[in-house]
Coordinates of N, CA and C in Angstrom, one line a residue:
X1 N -3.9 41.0 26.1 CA -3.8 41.9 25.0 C -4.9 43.0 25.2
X2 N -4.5 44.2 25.2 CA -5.6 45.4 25.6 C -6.6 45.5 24.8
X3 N -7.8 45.6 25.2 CA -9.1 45.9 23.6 C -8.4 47.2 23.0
X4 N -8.7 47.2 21.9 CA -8.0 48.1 20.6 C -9.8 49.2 20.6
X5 N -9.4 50.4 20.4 CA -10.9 51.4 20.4 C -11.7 51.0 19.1
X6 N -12.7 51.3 19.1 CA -13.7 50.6 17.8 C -13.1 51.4 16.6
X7 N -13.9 50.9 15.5 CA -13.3 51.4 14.2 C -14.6 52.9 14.4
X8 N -14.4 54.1 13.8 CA -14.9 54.7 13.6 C -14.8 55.3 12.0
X9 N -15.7 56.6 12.0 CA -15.7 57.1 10.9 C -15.9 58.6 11.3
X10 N -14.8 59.0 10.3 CA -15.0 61.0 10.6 C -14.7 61.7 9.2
X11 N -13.9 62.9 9.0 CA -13.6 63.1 8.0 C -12.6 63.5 7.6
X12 N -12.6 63.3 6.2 CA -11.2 62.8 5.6 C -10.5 64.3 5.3
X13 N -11.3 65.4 5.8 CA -10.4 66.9 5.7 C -11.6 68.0 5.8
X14 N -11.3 69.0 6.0 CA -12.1 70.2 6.7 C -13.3 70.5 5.2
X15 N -14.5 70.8 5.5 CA -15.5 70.5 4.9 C -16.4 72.1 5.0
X16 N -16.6 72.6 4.3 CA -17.7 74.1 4.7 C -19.1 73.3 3.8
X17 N -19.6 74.8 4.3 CA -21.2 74.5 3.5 C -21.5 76.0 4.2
X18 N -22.6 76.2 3.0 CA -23.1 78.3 3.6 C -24.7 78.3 2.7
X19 N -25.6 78.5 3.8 CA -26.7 79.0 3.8 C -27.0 80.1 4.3
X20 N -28.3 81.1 3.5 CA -28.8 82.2 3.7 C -30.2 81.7 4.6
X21 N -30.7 82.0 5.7 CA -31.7 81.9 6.4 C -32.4 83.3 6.6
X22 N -33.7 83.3 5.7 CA -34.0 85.0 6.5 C -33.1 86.1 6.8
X23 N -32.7 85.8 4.9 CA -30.9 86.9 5.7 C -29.8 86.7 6.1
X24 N -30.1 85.9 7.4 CA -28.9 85.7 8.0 C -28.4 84.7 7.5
X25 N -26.4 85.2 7.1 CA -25.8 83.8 6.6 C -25.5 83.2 7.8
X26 N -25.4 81.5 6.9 CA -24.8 80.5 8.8 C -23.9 79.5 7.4
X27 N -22.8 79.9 8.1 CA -21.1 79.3 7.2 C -21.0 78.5 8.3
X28 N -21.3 76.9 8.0 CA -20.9 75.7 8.3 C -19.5 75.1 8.0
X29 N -18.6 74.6 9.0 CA -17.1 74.3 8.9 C -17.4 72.9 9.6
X30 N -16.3 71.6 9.3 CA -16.5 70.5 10.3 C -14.9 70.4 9.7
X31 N -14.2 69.6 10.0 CA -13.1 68.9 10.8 C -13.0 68.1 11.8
X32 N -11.9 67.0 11.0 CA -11.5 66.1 12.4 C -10.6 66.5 13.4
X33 N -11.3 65.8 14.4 CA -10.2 66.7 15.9 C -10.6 65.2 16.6
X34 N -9.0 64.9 17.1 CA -8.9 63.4 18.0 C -9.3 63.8 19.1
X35 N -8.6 65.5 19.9 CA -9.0 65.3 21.2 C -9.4 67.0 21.3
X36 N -9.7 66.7 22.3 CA -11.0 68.3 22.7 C -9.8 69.3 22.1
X37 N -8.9 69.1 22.9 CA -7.5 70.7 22.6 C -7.9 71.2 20.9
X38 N -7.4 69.7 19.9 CA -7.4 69.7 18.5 C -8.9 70.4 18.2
X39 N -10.0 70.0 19.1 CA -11.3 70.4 18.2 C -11.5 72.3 18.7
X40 N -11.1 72.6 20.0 CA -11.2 74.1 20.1 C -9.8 74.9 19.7
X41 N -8.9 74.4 19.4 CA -7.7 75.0 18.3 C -8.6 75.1 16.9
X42 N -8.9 74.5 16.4 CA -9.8 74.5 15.1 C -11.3 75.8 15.6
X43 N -12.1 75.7 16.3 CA -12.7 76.8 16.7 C -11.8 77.6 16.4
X44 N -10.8 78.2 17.0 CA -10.1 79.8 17.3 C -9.3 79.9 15.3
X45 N -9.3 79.1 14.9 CA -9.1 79.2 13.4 C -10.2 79.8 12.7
X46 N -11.2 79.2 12.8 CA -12.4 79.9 12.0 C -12.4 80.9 12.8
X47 N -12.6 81.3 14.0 CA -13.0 82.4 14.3 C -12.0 83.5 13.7
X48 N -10.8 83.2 13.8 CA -9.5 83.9 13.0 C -10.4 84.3 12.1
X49 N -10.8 83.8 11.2 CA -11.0 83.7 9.5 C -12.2 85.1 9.7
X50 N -13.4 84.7 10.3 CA -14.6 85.3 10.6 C -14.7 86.4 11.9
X51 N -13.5 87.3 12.0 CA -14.0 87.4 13.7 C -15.1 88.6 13.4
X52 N -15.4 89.2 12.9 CA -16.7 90.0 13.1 C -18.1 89.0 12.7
X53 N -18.2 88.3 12.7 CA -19.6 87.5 12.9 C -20.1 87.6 14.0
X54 N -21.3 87.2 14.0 CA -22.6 87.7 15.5 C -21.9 86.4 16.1
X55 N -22.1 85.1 15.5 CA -21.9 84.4 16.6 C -21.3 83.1 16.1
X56 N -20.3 82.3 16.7 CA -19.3 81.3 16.1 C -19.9 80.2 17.3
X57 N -21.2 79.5 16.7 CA -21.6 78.3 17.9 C -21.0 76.5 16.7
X58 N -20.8 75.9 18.2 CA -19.6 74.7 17.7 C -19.9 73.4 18.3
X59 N -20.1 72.9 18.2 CA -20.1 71.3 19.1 C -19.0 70.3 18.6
X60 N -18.6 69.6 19.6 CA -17.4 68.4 19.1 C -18.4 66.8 20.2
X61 N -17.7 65.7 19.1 CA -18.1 64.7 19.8 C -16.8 63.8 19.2
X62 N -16.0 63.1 20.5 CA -14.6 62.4 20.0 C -14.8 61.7 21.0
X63 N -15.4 60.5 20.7 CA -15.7 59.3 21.7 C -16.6 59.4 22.2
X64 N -16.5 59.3 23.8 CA -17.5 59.8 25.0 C -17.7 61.0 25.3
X65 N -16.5 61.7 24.2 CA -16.8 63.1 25.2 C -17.3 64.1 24.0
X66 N -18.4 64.9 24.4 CA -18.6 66.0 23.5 C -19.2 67.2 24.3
X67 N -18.9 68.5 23.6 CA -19.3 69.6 24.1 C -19.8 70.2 23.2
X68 N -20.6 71.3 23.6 CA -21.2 72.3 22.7 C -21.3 74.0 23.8
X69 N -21.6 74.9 22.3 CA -21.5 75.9 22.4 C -22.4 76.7 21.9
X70 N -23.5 77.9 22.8 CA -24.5 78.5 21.7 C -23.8 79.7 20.9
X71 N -22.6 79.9 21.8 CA -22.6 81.3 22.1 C -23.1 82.6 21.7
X72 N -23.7 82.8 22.9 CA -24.9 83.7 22.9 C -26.4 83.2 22.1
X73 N -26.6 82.4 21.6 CA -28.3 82.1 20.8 C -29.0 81.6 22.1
X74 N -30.2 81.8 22.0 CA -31.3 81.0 22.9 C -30.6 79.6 23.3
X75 N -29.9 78.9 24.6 CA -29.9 78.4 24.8 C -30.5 76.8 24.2
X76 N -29.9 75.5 23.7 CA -30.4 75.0 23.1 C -30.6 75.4 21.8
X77 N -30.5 76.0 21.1 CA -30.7 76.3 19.7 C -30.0 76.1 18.8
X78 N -28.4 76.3 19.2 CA -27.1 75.8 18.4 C -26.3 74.9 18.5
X79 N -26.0 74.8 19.5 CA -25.0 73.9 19.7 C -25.1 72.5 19.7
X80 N -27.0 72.4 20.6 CA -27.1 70.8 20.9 C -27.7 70.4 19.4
X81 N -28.3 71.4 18.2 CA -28.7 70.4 16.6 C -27.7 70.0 16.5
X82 N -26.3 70.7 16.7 CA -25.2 70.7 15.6 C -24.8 69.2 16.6
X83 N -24.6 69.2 17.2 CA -24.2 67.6 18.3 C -24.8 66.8 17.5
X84 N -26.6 67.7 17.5 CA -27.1 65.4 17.0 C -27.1 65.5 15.7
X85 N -26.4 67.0 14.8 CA -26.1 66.9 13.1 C -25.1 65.2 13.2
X86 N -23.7 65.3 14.6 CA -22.8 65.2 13.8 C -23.0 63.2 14.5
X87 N -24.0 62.9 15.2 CA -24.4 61.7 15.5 C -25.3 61.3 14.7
X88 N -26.1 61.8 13.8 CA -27.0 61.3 12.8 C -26.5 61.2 11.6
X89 N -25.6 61.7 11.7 CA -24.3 61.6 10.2 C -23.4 60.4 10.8
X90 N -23.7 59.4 11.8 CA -22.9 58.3 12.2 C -21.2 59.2 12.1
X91 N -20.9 59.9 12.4 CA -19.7 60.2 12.3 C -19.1 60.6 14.1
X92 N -17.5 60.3 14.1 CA -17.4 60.3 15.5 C -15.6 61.1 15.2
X93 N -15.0 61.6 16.1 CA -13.9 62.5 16.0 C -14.2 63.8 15.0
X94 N -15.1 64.3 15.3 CA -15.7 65.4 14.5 C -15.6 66.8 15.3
X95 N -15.6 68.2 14.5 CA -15.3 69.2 15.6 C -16.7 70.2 14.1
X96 N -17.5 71.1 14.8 CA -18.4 71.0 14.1 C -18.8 72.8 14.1
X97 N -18.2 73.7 13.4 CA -18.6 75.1 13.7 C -19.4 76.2 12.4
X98 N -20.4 76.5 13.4 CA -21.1 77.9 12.4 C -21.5 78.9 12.9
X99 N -21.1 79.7 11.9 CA -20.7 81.4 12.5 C -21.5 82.0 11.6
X100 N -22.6 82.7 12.1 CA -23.7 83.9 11.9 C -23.6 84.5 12.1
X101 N -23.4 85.3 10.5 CA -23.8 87.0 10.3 C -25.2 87.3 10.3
X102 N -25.8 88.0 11.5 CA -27.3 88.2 11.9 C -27.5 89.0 10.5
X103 N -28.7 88.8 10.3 CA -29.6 89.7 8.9 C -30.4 90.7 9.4
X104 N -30.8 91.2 10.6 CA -32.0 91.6 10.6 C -33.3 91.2 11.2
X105 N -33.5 89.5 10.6 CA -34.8 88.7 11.4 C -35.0 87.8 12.0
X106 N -35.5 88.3 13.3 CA -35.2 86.9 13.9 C -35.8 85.9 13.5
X107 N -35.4 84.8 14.2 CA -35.8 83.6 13.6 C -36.6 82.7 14.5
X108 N -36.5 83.0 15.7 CA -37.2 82.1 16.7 C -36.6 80.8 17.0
X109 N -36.5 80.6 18.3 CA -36.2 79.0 18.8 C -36.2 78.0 17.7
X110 N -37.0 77.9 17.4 CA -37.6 76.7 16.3 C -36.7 77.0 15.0
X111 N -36.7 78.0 14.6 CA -35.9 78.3 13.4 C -34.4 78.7 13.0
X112 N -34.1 78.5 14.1 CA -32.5 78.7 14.8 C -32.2 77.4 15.0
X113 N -32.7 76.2 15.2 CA -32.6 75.4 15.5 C -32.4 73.9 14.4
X114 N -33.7 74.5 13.6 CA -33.2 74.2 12.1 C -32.2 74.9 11.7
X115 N -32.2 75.9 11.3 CA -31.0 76.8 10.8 C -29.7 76.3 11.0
X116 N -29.2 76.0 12.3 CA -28.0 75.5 13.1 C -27.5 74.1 12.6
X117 N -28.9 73.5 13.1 CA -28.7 72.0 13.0 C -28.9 71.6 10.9
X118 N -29.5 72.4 10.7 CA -29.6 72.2 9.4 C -28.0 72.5 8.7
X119 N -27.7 73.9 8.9 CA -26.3 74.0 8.4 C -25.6 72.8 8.5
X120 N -25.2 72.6 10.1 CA -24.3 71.6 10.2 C -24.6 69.8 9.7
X121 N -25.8 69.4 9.5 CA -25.8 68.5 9.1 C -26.4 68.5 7.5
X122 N -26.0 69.7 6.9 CA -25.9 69.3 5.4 C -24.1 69.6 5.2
X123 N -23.1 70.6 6.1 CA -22.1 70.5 5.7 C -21.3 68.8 6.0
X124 N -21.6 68.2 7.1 CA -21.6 66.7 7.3 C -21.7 65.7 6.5
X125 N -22.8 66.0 6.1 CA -23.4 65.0 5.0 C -22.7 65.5 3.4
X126 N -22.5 65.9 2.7 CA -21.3 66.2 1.5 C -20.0 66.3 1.7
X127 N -19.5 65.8 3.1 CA -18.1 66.2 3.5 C -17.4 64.8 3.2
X128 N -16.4 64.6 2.4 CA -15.6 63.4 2.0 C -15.1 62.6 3.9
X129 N -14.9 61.3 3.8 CA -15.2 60.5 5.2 C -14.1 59.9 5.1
X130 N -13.7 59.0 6.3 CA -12.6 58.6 6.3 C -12.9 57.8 7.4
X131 N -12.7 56.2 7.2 CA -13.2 55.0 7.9 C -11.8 54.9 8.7
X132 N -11.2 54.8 10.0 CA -10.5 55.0 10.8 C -10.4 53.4 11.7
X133 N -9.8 52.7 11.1 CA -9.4 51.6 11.7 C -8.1 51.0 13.0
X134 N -8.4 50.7 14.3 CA -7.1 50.9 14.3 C -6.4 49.6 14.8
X135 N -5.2 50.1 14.8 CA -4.2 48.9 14.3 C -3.8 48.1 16.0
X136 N -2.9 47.2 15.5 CA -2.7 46.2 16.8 C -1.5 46.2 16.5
X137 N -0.7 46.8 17.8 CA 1.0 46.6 17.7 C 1.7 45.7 17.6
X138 N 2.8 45.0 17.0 CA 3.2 43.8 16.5 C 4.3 44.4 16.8
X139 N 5.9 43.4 17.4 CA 7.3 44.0 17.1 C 7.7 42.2 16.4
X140 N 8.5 42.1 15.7 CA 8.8 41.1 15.0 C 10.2 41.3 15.2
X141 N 10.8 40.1 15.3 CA 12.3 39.6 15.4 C 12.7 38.8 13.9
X142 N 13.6 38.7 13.3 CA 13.2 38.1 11.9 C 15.2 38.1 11.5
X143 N 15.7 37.0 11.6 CA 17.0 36.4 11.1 C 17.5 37.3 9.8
X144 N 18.3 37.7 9.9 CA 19.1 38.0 8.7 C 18.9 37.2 6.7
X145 N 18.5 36.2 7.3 CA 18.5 35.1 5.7 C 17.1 35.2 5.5
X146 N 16.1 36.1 6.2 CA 14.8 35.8 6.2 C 14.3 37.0 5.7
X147 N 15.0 38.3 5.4 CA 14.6 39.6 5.5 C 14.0 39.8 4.3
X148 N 14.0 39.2 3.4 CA 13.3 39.0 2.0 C 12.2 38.8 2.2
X149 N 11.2 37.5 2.9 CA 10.2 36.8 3.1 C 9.4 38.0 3.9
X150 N 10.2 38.5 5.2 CA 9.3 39.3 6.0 C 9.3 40.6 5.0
X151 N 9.9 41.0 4.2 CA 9.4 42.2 3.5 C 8.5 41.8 3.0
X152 N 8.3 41.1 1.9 CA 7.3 40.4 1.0 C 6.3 40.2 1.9
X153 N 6.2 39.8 2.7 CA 5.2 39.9 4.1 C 4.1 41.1 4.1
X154 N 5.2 42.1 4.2 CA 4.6 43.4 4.6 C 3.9 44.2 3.3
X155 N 4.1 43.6 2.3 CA 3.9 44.2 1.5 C 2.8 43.3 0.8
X156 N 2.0 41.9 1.4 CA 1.3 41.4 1.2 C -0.1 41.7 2.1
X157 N 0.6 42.0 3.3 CA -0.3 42.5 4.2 C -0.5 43.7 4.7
X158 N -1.6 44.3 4.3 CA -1.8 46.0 5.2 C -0.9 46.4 6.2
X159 N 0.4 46.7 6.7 CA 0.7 46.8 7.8 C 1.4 48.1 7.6
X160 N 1.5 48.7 8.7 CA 2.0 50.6 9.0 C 3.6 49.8 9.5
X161 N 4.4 50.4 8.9 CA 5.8 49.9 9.6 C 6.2 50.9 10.8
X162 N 6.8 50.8 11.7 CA 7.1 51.6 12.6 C 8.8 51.3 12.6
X163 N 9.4 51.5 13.3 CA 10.9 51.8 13.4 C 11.4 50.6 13.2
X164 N 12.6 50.8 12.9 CA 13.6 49.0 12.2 C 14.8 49.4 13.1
X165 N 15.2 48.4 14.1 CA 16.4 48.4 14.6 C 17.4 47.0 14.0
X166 N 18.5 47.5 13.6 CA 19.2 45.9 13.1 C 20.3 45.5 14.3
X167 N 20.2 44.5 14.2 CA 21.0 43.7 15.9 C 22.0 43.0 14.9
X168 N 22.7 42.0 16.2 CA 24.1 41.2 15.3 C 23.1 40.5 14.6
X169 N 22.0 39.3 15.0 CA 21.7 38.3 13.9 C 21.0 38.8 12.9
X170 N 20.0 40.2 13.3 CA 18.7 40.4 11.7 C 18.2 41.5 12.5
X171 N 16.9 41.8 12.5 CA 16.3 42.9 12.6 C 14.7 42.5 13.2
X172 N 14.7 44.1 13.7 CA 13.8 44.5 14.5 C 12.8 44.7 14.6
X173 N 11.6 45.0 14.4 CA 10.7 46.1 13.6 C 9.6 46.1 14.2
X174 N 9.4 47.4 14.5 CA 7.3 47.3 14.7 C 6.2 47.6 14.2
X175 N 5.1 46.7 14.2 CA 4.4 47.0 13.3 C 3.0 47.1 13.9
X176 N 2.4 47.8 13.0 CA 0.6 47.7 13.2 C 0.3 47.1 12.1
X177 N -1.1 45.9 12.7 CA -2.1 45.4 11.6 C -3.0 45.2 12.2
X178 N -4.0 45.5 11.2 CA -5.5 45.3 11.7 C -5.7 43.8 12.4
X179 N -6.5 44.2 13.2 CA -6.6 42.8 14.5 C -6.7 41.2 14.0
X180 N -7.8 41.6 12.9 CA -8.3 40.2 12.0 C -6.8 39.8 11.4
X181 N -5.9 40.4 10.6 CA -4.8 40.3 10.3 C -3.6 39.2 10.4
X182 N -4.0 39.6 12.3 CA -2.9 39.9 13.0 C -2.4 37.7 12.9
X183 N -3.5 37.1 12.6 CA -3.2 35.2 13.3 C -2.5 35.0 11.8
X184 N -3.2 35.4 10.7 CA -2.8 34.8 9.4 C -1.5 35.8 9.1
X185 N -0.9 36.8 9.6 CA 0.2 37.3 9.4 C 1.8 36.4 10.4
X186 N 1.3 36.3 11.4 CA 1.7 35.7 12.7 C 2.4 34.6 11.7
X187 N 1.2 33.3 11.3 CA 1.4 32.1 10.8 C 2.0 32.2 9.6
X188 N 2.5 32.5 8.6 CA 2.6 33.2 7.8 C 4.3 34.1 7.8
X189 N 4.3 34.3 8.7 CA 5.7 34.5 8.6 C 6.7 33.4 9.5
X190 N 5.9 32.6 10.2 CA 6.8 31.2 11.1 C 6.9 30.8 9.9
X191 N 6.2 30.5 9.0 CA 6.0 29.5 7.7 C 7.0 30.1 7.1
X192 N 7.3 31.6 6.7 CA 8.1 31.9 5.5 C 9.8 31.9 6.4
X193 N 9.8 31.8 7.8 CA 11.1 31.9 8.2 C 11.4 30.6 8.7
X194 N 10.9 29.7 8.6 CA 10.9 28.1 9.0 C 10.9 28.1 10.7
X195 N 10.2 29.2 11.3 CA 9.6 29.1 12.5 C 11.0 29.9 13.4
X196 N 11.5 30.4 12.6 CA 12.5 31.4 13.1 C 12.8 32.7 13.6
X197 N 11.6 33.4 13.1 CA 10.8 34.5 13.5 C 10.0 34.6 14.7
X198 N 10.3 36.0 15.9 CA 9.6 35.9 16.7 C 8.5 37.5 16.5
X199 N 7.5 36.8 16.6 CA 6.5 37.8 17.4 C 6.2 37.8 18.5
X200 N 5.6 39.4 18.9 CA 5.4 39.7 20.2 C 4.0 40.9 20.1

């Protein structure tokens, strides 16, 4: 059976937050993004929204992989807070961007750095979350005289149904359930089809 990816936590829909720093505004955006494509398609959206801003800097982290972006600030200043915003907020499939309208003052390495990282990890931190569990594929075989029991089944246990093919004896079905699930659903339906039911 293949290991299933860990449960993570990201968020449950696109999130802003907007501070004035010495003038300059910094409009904090985050969103979930499964994979890099999804997190820089979301980039070129805000930038849509904002394109006259001084600077649209962004970091994503989805698993092992993350990138960041100052564009154009003192290297180090934006991109890598906003990375350890979105690791210190325990959150993972995250796409993380803030776009500054310059004021006038600079702010210095140090204060850019807060600024950045600060935006991004107060828009993080107020952003509604979403615990991301994932499922273990199941196809079940299940007799015709039984199709009652295995509904009642599914509706006793957490499970995502996936497609239903019906054959000459009964039906087909695939399903996801959470891993822990997966022995007491198994047993559980031998029991309700008198061992007539096949899983796979």
């Amino acid at each position: 059976m293949p290991d299933l990816p860990s449960p993570f936590t990201t968020l449950a829909g696109e999130h802003r937050h907007s501070a004035v720093v010495e003038n300059s505004e910094f409009l904090a955006f985050a969103a979930r993004a499964d994979t890099p494509p999804e997190a820089l398609a979301y980039l070129e959206t805000v930038k849509a929204r904002y394109p006259d801003a001084t600077h649209h800097c962004w970091a994503y982290q989805i698993g092992a992989e993350y990138r960041f972006n100052d564009d154009g600030e003192p290297g180090g200043t934006a991109g890598a807070p906003m990375l350890r915003a979105i690791g210190g907020q325990g959150l993972d499939h995250v796409m993380a961007v803030v776009v500054r309208y310059y004021g006038g003052v600079k702010l210095g390495t140090g204060g850019l750095v807060r600024a950045y990282g600060g935006a991004a990890a107060e828009c993080l931190r107020t952003a509604p979350r979403l615990e991301v569990r994932p499922r273990q594929p199941l196809r079940v075989r299940v007799p015709f005289p039984h199709l009652s029991a295995l509904y009642h089944l599914l509706d006793t246990f957490d499970t995502a149904r996936g497609e239903e093919e019906y054959t000459v004896s009964g039906i087909e079905m695939s399903l996801g359930l959470f891993p822990e699930d997966v022995q007491a659903f198994t047993a559980a339906l031998a029991d309700a089809t008198r061992g007539e039911a096949q899983v796979e």
